Coordinates of C-alpha atoms in Angstrom, one line a residue:
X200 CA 0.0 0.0 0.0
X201 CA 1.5 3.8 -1.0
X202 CA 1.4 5.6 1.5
X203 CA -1.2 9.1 1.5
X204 CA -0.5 12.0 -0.2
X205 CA -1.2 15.3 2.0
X206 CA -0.9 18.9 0.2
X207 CA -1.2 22.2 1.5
X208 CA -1.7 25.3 -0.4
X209 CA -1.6 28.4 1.3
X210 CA -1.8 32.0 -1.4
X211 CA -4.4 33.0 -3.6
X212 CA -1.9 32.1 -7.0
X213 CA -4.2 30.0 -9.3
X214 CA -1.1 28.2 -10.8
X215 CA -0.2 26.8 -7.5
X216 CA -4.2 25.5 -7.0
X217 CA -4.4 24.2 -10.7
X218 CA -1.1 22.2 -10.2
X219 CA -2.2 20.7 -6.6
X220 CA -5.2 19.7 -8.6
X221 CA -3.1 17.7 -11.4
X222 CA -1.0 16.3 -8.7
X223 CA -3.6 14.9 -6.3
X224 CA -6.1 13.9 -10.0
X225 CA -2.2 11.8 -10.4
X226 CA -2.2 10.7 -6.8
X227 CA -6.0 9.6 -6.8
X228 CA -5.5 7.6 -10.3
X229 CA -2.5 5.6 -8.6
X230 CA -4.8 4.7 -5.6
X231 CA -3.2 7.1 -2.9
X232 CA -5.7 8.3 -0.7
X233 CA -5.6 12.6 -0.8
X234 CA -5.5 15.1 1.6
X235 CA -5.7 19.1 0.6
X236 CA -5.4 21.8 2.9
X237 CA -6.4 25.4 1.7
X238 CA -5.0 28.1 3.9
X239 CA -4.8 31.8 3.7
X240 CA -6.3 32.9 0.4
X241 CA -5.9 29.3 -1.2
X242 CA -9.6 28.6 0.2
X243 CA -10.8 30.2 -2.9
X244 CA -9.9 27.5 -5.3
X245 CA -12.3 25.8 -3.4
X246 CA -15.4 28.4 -3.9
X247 CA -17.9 27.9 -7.3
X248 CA -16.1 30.6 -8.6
X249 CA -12.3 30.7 -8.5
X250 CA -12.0 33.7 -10.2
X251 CA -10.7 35.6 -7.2
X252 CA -7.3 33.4 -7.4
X253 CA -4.4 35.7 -9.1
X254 CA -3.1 34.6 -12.7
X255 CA -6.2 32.4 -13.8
X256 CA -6.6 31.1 -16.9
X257 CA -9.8 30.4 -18.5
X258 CA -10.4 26.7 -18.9
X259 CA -11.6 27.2 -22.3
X260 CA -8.0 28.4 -22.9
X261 CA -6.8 25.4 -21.4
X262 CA -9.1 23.0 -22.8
X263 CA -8.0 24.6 -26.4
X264 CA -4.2 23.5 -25.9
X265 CA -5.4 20.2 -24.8
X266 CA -4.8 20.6 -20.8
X267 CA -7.5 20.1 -18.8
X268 CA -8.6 22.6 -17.0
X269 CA -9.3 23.8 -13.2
X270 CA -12.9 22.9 -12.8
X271 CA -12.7 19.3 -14.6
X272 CA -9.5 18.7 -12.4
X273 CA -11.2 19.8 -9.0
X274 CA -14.3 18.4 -9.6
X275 CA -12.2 14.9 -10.5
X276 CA -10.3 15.3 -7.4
X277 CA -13.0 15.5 -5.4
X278 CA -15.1 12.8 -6.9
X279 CA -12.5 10.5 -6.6
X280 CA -12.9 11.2 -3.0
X281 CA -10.2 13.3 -1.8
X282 CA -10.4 15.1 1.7
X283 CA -10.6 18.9 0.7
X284 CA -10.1 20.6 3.7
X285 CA -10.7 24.6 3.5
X286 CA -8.4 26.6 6.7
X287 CA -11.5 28.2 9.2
X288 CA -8.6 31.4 9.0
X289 CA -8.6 31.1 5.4
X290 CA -11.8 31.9 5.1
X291 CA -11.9 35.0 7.6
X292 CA -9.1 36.3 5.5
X293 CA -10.9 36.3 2.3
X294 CA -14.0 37.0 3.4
X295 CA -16.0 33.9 2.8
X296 CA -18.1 32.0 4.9
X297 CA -18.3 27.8 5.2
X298 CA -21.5 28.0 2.6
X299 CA -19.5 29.6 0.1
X300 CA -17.8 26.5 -0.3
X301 CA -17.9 23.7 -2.5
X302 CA -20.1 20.4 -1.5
X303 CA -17.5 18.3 0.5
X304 CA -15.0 20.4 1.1
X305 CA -14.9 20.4 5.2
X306 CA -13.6 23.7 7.0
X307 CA -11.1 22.7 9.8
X308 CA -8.0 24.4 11.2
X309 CA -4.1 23.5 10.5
X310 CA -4.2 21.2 13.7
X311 CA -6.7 18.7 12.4
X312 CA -4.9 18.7 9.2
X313 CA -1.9 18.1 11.2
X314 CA -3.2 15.7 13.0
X315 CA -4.4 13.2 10.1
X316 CA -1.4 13.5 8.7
X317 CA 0.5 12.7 11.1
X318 CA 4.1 11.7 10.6
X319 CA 3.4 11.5 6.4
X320 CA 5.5 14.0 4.3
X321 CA 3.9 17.2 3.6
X322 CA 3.5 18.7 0.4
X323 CA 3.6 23.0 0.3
X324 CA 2.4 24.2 -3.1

């Protein structure tokens, strides 16, 4: 058995939250079970409407050059049953309350995050 995958993300820079996406979609396709953390400003990747992250790209511009883009990856990442976990901080900071979020995404702080993952490598994006 591979051992879990946990990543935290913790600015608003939509690159970073696109390429946690490929890399947990990759993790989840393997069979490693995922673990996301969205701190500071990161929580909004995890809103309907991302657009609040810095440097997006459309997904239709994405789509065009044949890379999927942020919605298919997120909504992939979390059907495939990842634990998306959105910072209570993070949310203060940008304003946004725990309905604001995505279905499934659970709002804890860093220590349950911590917590589950224990002595597992972390992965800062």
């Amino acid at each position: 058995m591979s051992r879990p995958l946990f990543l935290t993300l913790a600015d608003d820079s939509w690159q970073r939250a696109h390429y946690a996406m490929v890399v947990a979609a990759g993790a989840l396709s393997l069979g490693r079970d995922v673990t996301i953390f969205a701190g500071g400003r990161s929580v909004l990747a995890l809103t309907p409407d991302w657009s609040g992250l810095q440097g997006v790209l459309a997904d239709s511009v994405l789509e065009a050059r044949g890379i999927a883009g942020f919605g298919e990856l997120r909504a992939a990442v979390l059907d495939f049953g990842a634990t998306v976990m959105a910072c209570e901080t993070g949310l203060t900071m940008a304003e946004l309350a725990p309905e604001d979020l995505l279905e499934g995404v659970m709002v804890k702080g860093i220590v349950s995050f911590l917590e589950l993952a224990g002595d597992n490598p972390l992965l800062a994006l």
